[in-house]
Coordinates of C-alpha atoms and ligand atoms in Angstrom, one line a residue:
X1 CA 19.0 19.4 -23.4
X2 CA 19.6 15.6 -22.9
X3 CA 21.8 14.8 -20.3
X4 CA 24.0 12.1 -20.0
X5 CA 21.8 10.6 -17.4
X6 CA 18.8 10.5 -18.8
X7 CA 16.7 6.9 -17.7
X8 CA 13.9 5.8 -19.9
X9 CA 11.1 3.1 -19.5
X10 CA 7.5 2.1 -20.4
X11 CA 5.0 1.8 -18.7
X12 CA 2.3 -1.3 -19.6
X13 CA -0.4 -2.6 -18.2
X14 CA -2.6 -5.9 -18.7
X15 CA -6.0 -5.2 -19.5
X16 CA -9.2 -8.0 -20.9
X17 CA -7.6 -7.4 -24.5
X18 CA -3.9 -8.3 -23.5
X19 CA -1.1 -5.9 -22.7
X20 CA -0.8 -2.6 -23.5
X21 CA 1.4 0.1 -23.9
X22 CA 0.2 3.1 -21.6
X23 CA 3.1 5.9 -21.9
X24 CA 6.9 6.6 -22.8
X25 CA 8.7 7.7 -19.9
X26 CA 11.8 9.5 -18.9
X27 CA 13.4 10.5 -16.1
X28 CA 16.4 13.3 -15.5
X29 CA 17.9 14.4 -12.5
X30 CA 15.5 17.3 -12.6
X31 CA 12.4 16.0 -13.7
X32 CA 10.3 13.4 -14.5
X33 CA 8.7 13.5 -18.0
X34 CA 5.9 10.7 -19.8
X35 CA 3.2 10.6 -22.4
X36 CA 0.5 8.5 -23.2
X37 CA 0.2 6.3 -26.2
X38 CA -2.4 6.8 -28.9
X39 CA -3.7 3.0 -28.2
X40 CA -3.7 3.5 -24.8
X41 CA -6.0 6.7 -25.2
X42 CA -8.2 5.2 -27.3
X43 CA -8.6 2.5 -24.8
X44 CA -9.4 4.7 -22.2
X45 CA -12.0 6.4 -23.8
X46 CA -13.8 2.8 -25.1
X47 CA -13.2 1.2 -21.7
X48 CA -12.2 3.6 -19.2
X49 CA -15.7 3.6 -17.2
X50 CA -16.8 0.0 -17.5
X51 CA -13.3 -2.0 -16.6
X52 CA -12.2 0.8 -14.1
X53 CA -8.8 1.4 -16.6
X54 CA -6.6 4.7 -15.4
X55 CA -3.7 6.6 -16.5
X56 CA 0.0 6.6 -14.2
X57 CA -1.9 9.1 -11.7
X58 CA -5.4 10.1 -11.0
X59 CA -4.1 13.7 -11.1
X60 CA -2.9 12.8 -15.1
X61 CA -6.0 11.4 -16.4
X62 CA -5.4 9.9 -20.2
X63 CA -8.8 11.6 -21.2
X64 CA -7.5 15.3 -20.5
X65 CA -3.8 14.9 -21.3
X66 CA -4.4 12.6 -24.8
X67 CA -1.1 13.0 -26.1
X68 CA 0.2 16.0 -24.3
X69 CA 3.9 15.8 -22.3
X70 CA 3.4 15.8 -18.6
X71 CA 6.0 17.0 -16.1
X72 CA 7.1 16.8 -12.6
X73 CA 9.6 18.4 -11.1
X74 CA 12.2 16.2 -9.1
X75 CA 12.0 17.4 -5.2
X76 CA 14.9 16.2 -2.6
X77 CA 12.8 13.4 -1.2
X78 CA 11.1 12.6 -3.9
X79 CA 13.4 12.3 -6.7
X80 CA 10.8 10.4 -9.2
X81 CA 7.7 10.8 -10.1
X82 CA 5.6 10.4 -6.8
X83 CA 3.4 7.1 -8.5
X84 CA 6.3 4.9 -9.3
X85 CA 8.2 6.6 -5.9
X86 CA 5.8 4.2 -4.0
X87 CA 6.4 1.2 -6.2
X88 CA 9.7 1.2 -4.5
X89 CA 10.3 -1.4 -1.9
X90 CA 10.9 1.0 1.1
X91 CA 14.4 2.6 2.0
X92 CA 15.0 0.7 5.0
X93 CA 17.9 -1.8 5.9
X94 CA 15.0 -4.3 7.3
X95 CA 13.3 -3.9 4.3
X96 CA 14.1 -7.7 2.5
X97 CA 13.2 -7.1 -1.1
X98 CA 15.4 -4.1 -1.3
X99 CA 18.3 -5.5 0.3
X100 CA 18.2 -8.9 -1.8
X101 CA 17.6 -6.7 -5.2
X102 CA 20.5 -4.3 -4.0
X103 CA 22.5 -7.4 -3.5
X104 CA 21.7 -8.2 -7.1
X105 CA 22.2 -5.4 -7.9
X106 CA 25.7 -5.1 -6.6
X107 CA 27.1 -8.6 -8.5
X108 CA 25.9 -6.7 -12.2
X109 CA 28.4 -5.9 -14.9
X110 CA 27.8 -2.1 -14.1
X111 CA 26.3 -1.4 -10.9
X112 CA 24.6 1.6 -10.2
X113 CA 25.1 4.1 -7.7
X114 CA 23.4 4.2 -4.7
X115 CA 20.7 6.8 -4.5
X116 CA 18.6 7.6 -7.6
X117 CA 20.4 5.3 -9.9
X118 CA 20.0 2.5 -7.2
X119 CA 16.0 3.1 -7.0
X120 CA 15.9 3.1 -11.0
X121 CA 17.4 -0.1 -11.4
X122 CA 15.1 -1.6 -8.3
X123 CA 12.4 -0.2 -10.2
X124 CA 13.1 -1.5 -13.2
X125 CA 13.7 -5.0 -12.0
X126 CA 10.8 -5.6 -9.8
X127 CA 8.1 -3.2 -11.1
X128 CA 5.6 -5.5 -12.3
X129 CA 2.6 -7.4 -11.6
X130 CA 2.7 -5.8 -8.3
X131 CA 0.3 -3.7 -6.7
X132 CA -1.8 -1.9 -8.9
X133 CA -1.8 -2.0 -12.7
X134 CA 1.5 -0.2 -13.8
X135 CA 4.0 -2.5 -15.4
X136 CA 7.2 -0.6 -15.3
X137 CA 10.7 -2.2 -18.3
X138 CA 13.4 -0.8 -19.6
X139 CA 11.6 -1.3 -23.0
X140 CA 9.0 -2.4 -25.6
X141 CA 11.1 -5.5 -25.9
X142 CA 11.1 -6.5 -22.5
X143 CA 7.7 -5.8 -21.9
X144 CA 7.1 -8.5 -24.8
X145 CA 9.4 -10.7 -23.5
X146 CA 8.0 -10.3 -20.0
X147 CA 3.9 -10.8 -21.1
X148 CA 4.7 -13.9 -23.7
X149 CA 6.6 -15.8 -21.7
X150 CA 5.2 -17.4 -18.8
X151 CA 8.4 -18.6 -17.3
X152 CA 9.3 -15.2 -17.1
X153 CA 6.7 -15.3 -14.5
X154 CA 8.0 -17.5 -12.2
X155 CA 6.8 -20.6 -10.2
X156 CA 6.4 -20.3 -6.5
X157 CA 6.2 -22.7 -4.3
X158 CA 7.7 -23.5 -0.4
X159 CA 10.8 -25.4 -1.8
X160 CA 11.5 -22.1 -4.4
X161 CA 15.2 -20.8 -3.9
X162 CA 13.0 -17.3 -3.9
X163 CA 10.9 -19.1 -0.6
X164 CA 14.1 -20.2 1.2
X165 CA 15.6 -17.3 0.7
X166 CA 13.0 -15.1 2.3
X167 CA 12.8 -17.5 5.1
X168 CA 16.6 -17.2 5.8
X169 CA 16.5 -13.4 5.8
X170 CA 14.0 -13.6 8.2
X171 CA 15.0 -16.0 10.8
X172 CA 18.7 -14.7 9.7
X173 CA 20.5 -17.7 9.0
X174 CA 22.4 -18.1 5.5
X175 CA 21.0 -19.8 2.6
X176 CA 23.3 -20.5 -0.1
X177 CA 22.2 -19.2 -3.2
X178 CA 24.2 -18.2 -6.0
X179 CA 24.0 -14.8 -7.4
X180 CA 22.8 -15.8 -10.8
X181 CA 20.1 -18.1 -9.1
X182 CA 19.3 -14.9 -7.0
X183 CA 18.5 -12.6 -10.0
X184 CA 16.2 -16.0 -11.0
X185 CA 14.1 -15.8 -8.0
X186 CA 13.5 -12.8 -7.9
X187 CA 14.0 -11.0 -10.7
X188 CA 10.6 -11.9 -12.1
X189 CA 9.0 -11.1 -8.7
X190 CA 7.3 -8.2 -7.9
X191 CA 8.1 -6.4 -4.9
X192 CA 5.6 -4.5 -2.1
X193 CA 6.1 -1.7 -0.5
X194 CA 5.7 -1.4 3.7
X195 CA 7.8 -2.0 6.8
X196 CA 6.6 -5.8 7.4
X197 CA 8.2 -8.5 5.4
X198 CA 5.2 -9.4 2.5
X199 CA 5.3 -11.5 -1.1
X200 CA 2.9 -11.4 -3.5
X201 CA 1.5 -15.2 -3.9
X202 CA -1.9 -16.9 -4.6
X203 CA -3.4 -19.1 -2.1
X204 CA -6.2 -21.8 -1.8
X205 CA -9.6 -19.9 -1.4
X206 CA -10.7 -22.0 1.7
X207 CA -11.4 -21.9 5.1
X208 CA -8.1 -24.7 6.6
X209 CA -5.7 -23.2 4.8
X210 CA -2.8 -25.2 5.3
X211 CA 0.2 -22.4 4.2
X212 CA 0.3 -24.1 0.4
X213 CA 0.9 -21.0 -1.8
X214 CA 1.6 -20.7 -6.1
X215 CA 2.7 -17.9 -8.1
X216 CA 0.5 -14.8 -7.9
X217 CA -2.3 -14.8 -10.3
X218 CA -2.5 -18.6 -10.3
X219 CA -6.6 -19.7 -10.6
X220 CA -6.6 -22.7 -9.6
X221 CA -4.4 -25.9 -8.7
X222 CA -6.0 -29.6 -8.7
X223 CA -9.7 -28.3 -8.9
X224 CA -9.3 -25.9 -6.2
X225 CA -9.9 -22.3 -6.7
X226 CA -6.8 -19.8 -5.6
X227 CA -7.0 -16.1 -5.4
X228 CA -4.8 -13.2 -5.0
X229 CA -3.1 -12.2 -2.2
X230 CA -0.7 -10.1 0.3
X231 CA 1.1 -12.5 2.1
X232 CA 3.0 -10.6 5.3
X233 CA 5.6 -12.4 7.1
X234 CA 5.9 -12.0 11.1
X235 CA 9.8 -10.5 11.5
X236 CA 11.7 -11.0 14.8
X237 CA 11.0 -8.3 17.1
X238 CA 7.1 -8.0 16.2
X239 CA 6.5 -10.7 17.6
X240 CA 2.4 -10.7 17.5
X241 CA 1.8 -8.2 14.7
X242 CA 0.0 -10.2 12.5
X243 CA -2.3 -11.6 15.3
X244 CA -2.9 -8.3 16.1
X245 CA -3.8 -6.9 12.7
X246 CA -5.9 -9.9 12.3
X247 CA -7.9 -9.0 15.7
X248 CA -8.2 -5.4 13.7
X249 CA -9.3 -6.5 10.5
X250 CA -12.1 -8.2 12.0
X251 CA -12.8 -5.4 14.4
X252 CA -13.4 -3.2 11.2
X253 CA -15.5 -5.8 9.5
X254 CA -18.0 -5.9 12.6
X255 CA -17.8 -2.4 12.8
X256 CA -19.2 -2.4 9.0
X257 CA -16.4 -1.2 7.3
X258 CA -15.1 -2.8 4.1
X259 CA -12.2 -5.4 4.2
X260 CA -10.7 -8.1 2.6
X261 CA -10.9 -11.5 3.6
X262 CA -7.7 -12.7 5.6
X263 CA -6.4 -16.0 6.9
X264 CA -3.9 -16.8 9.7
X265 CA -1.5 -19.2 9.3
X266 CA 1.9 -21.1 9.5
X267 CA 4.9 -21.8 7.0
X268 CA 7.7 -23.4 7.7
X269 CA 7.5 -22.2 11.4
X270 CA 6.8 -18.4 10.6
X271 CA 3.9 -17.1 11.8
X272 CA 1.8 -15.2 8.2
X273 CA -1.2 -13.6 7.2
X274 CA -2.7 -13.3 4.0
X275 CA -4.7 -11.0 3.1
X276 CA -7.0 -11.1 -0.5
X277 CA -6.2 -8.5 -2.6
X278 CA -8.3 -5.6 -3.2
X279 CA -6.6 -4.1 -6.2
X280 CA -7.3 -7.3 -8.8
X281 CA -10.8 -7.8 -10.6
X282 CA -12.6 -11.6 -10.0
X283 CA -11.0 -12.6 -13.5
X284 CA -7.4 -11.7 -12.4
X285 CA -6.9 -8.2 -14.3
X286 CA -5.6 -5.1 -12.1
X287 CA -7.1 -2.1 -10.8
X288 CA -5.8 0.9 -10.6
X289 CA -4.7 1.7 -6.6
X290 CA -2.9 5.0 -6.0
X291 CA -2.1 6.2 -2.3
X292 CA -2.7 9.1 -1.2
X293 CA 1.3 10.0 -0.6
X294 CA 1.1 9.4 -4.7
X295 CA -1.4 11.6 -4.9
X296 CA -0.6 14.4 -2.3
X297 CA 2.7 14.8 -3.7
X298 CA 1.8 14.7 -7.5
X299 CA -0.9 17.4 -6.6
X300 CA 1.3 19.6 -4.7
X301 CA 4.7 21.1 -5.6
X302 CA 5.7 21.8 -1.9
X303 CA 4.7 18.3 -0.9
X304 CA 7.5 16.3 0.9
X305 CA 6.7 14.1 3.3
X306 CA 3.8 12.5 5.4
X307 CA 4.5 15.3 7.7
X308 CA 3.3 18.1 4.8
X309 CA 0.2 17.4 5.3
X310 CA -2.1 16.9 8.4
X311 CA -5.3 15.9 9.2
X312 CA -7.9 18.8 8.3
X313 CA -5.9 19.4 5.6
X314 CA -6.5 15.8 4.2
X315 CA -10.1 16.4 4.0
X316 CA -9.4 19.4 1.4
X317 CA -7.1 18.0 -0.8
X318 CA -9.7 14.7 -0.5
X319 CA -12.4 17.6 -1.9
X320 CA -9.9 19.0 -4.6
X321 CA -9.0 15.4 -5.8
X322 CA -12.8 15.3 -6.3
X323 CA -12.8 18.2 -9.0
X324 CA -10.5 16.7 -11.5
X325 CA -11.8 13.1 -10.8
X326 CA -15.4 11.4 -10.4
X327 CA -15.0 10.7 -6.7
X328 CA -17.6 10.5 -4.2
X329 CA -15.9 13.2 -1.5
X330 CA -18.4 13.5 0.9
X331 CA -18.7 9.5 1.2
X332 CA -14.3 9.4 1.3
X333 CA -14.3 11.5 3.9
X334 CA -16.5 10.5 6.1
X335 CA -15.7 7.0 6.1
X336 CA -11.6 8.2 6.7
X337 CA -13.1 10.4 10.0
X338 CA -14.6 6.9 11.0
X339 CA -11.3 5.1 10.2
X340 CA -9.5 7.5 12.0
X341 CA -11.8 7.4 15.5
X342 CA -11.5 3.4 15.5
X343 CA -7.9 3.9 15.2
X344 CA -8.0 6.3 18.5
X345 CA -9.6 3.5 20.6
X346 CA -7.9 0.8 18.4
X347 CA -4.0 1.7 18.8
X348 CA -3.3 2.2 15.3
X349 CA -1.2 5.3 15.1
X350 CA 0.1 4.2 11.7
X351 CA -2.3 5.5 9.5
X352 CA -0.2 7.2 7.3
X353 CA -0.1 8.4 3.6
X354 CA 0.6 5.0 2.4
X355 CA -1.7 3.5 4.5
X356 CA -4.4 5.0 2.5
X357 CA -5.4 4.7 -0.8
X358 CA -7.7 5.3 -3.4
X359 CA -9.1 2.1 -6.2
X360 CA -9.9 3.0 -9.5
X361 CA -9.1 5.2 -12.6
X362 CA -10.2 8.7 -12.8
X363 CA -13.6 8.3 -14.4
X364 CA -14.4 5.7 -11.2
X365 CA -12.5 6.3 -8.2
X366 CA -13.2 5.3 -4.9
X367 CA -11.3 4.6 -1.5
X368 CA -10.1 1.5 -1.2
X369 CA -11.1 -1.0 1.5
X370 CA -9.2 -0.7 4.9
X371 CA -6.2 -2.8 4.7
X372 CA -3.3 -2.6 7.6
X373 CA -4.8 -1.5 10.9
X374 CA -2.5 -3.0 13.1
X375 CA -1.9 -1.6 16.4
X376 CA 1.2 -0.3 15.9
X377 CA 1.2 1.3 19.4
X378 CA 1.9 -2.0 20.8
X379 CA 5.8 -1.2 20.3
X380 CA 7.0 1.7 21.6
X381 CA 9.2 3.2 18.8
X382 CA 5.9 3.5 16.9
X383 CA 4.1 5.0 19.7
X384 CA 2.5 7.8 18.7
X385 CA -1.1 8.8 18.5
X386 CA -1.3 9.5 14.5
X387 CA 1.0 9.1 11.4
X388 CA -0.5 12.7 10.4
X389 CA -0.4 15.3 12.6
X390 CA -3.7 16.0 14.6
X391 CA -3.6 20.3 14.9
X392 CA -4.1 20.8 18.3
X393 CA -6.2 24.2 19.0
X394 CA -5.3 24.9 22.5
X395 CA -8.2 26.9 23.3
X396 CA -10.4 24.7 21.8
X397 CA -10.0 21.7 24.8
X398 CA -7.9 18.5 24.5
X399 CA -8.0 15.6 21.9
X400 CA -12.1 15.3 22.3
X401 CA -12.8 19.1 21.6
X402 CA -9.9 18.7 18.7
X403 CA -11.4 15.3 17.2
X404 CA -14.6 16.5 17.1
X405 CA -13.7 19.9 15.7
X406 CA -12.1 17.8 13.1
X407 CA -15.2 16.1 12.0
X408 CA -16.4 19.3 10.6
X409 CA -13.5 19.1 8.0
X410 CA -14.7 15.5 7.0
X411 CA -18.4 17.0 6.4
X412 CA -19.7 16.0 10.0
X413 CA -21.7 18.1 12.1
X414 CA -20.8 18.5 15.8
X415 CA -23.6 16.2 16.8
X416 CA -22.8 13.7 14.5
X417 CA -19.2 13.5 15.4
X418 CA -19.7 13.3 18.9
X419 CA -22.4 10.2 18.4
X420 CA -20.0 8.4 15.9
X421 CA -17.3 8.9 18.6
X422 CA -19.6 7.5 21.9
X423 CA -20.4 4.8 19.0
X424 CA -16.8 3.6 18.5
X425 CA -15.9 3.9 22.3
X426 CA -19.1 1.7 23.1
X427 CA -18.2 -0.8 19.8
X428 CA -14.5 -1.3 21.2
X429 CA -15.6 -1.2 24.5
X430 CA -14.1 -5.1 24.8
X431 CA -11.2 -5.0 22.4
X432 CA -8.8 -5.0 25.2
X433 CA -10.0 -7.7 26.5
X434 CA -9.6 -9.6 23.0
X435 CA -6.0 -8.4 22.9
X436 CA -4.9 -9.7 25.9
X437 CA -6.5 -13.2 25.0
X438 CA -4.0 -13.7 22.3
X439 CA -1.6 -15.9 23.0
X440 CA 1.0 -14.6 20.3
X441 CA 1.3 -10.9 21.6
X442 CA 4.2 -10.7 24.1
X443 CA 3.1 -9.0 27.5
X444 CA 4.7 -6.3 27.3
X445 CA 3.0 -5.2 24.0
X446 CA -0.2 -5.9 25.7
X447 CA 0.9 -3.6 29.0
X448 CA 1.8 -1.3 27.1
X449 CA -1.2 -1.5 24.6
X450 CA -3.7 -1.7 27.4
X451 CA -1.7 1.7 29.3
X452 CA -2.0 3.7 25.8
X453 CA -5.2 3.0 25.2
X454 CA -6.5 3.2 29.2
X455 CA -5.1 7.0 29.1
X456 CA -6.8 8.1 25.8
X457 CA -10.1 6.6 26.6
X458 CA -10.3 8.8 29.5
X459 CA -9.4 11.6 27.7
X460 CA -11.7 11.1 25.1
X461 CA -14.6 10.5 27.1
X462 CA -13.8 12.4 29.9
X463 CA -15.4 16.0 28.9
X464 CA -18.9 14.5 28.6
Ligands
LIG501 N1 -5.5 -6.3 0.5 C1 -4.7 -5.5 -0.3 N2 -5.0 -5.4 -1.6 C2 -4.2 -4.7 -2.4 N3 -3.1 -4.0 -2.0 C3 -2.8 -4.0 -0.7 C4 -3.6 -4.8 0.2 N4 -3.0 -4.7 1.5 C5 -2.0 -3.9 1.3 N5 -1.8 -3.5 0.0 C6 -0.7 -2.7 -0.5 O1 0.5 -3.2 0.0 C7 1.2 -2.2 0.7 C8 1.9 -2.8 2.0 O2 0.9 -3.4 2.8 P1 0.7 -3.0 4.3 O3 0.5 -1.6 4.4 O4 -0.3 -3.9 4.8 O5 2.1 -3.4 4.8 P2 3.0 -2.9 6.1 O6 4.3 -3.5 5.9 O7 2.3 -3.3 7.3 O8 3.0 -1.4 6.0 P3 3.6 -0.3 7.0 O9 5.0 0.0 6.6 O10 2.6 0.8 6.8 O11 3.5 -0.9 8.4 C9 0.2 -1.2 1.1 O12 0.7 0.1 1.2 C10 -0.8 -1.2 -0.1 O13 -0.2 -0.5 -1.2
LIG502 MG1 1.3 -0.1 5.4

């Protein structure tokens, strides 16, 4: 039964032989419904191993489906299919990308209504060339349209009506653009998801990086070679949160952990950090990156929310997602239990679903490199000790006897969890001491830092 509603798309994605079409999609109020191409199957099977290719989910790999509808079944919170869900740009007023597309959105012929309708339209407009390699239009044609013609793409620089505009919603003054100029700045531009202000640009691959940025995807500019990157803008009232990631992305580094190169910087005044992305090959193409939210939720009809989930549950449905996919689960999960101990002693209670993800297709998956370790617990509204609930067994003991009971769920044995954890205490034994040397971080994000992190040190160490 069609209904009247019924939204279509397609889905492309760029690969070394050009675009491609990957799957016809449609969405109802009910349900969410797509199927792969025959090219893009044939693809797959030729490619899928040696240029890390991958279907819309991990959990609907091209290989097994071929041709074959797949379904998902709307839920309350998540009304779409959980994959494009976190293309969204997040629901929250601060969030710039969806206010400015809503704002666009608003000034159409025929605007949509808020909720679903709202989120299609977003979807539609700003689903490409972002994170990952789904390219989300309205159709064929527009997909051509979008991959044959470059100015499609959009040039971005600091005098851009898309750059000023950013800058004025963040310092909140008024820049005067007019609608139609609106929907050409940022129409074309992908958006990212996340509570931090970010754009997708391409910066100069050096070490004095002066704040010069070009479109994403841009190679080069005068001889000098650019690469990919996140680049997150400090909003009022985090005053310090890049500084402190920074501190944390290096902390993880020396700690041996895998992460992407990063460089601090100024624009215009604003305080940004860029961060090389993770999810593009050397030559520019796109990798597959799924989050675990995407793949949580696509995996499990009663999923809703971060808070469906907890902590030694995570290491199961890590182990399930390695049955249908060629995943190394033992390696995942021990190297999340690590994460998750540095972010104890670190501050970072914001690992959550999104904060995770997995790189690759199906026939190569792995987890991808730690990105977004900021101390959230700085501020007090995000002060809590994990985005995923920790199960606290009572009898067991406190947060020690729990953690390390934990480590057993992430295919550690007692032993070994207790040394990794005297290991991290003794590796972040001076990280306060590094916070309260930068100069950005306000003092009372540091007091309060420094008090959280006092309090669970002790308690962590205490039961030796
Ligand atoms: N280096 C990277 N390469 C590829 N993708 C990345 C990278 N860093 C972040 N991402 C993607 O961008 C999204 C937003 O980035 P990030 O999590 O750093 O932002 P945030 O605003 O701090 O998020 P939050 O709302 O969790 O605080 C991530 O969820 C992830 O999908
Ligand atoms: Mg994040």
């Amino acid at each position: 039964m069609a209904l009247k509603s019924d939204k279509h798309a397609v889905i492309w994605t760029r690969t070394k032989d050009g675009p491609l079409k990957m799957a016809d999609i449609v969405v109802t109020p009910k349900q969410t419904r797509f199927s792969y191409t025959r090219d893009f199957i044939a693809y797959d099977a030729d490619y899928g191993k040696r240029f890390l290719a991958g279907g819309v989910s991990l959990l609907a790999p091209p290989h097994i489906y071929k041709t074959e509808q797949i379904t998902y079944q709307a839920k309350d919170s998540i009304p779409l299919y959980p994959r494009l869900m976190s293309m969204l740009p997040a629901r929250n007023e601060n969030n710039i990308q969806r206010r400015l597309y809503t704002r666009i959105l608003e000034k159409s012929a025929v605007p949509p209504a808020p909720g679903l309708d709202t989120d299609w339209e977003i979807l539609l407009l700003s689903a490409h060339n972002g994170i990952g390699h789904l390219d989300v239009f309205r159709d064929d044609l527009v997909a051509e349209h979008y991959y044959n013609d470059p100015a499609q793409r959009h040039l971005l620089t600091s005098r851009s009506a898309y750059w000023k505009q950013i800058q004025a919603e963040i310092q909140n003054t008024v820049y005067d653009i007019d609608e139609s100029e609106l929907l050409d700045a940022f129409g074309p531009t992908p958006s990212v998801g996340g509570m931090i202000p970010k754009i997708l640009v391409s910066i100069p691959d050096t070490d004095n990086w002066q704040g010069e940025f070009a479109s994403p995807g841009t190679r080069e500019v005068d001889g000098v070679p650019y690469v990919d990157v996140i680049l997150k803008i400090e909003p009022m009232g985090y005053e310090g949160v890049l500084a402190l990631e920074a501190l944390c992305l290096d902390l993880h580094r020396q700690l041996g952990f895998e992460v992407p190169a990063f460089w601090l910087s100024r624009i215009d005044g604003m305080r940004v950090l860029a961060i090389r992305r993770f999810d593009r090959s050397e030559e520019g193409y796109p990798i597959p990156m799924e989050s675990f939210f995407s793949v949580f939720a696509i995996g499990d009809r009663y999923f809703q929310s971060n808070a469906d989930t907890d902590l030694e549950q995570m290491a199961y449905r890590i182990a399930r997602l390695g049955k249908v996919a060629n995943l190394d689960v033992r390696a995942t999960q021990q190297e999340i239990y690590r994460r998750l101990l540095v972010a104890l002693f670190t501050g970072n209670g914001d690992l959550h679903l999104e904060n995770l993800s997995f790189l690759g297709g199906s026939e190569q998956v792995r987890l991808a490199p730690v990105y977004d370790p900021a101390p959230m617990r700085a501020w007090s509204r995000h002060n809590t000790r994990f985005a995923i609930p920790l199960i606290f067994d009572d009898e067991l003991g406190g947060l020690r006897e729990n953690m390390l009971r934990l480590g057993e769920a992430y295919q550690f044995s007692r032993r070994q969890a207790e040394n990794l954890l005297e290991e991290v205490a003794a590796q972040t034994a001076d990280y306060l001491e590094q916070v309260v040397a930068l100069e950005a971080v306000p003092q009372q994000n540091k007091d309060l830092l420094i008090e959280t992190l006092e309090k669970e040190r002790k308690i962590l160490m205490k039961e030796k």
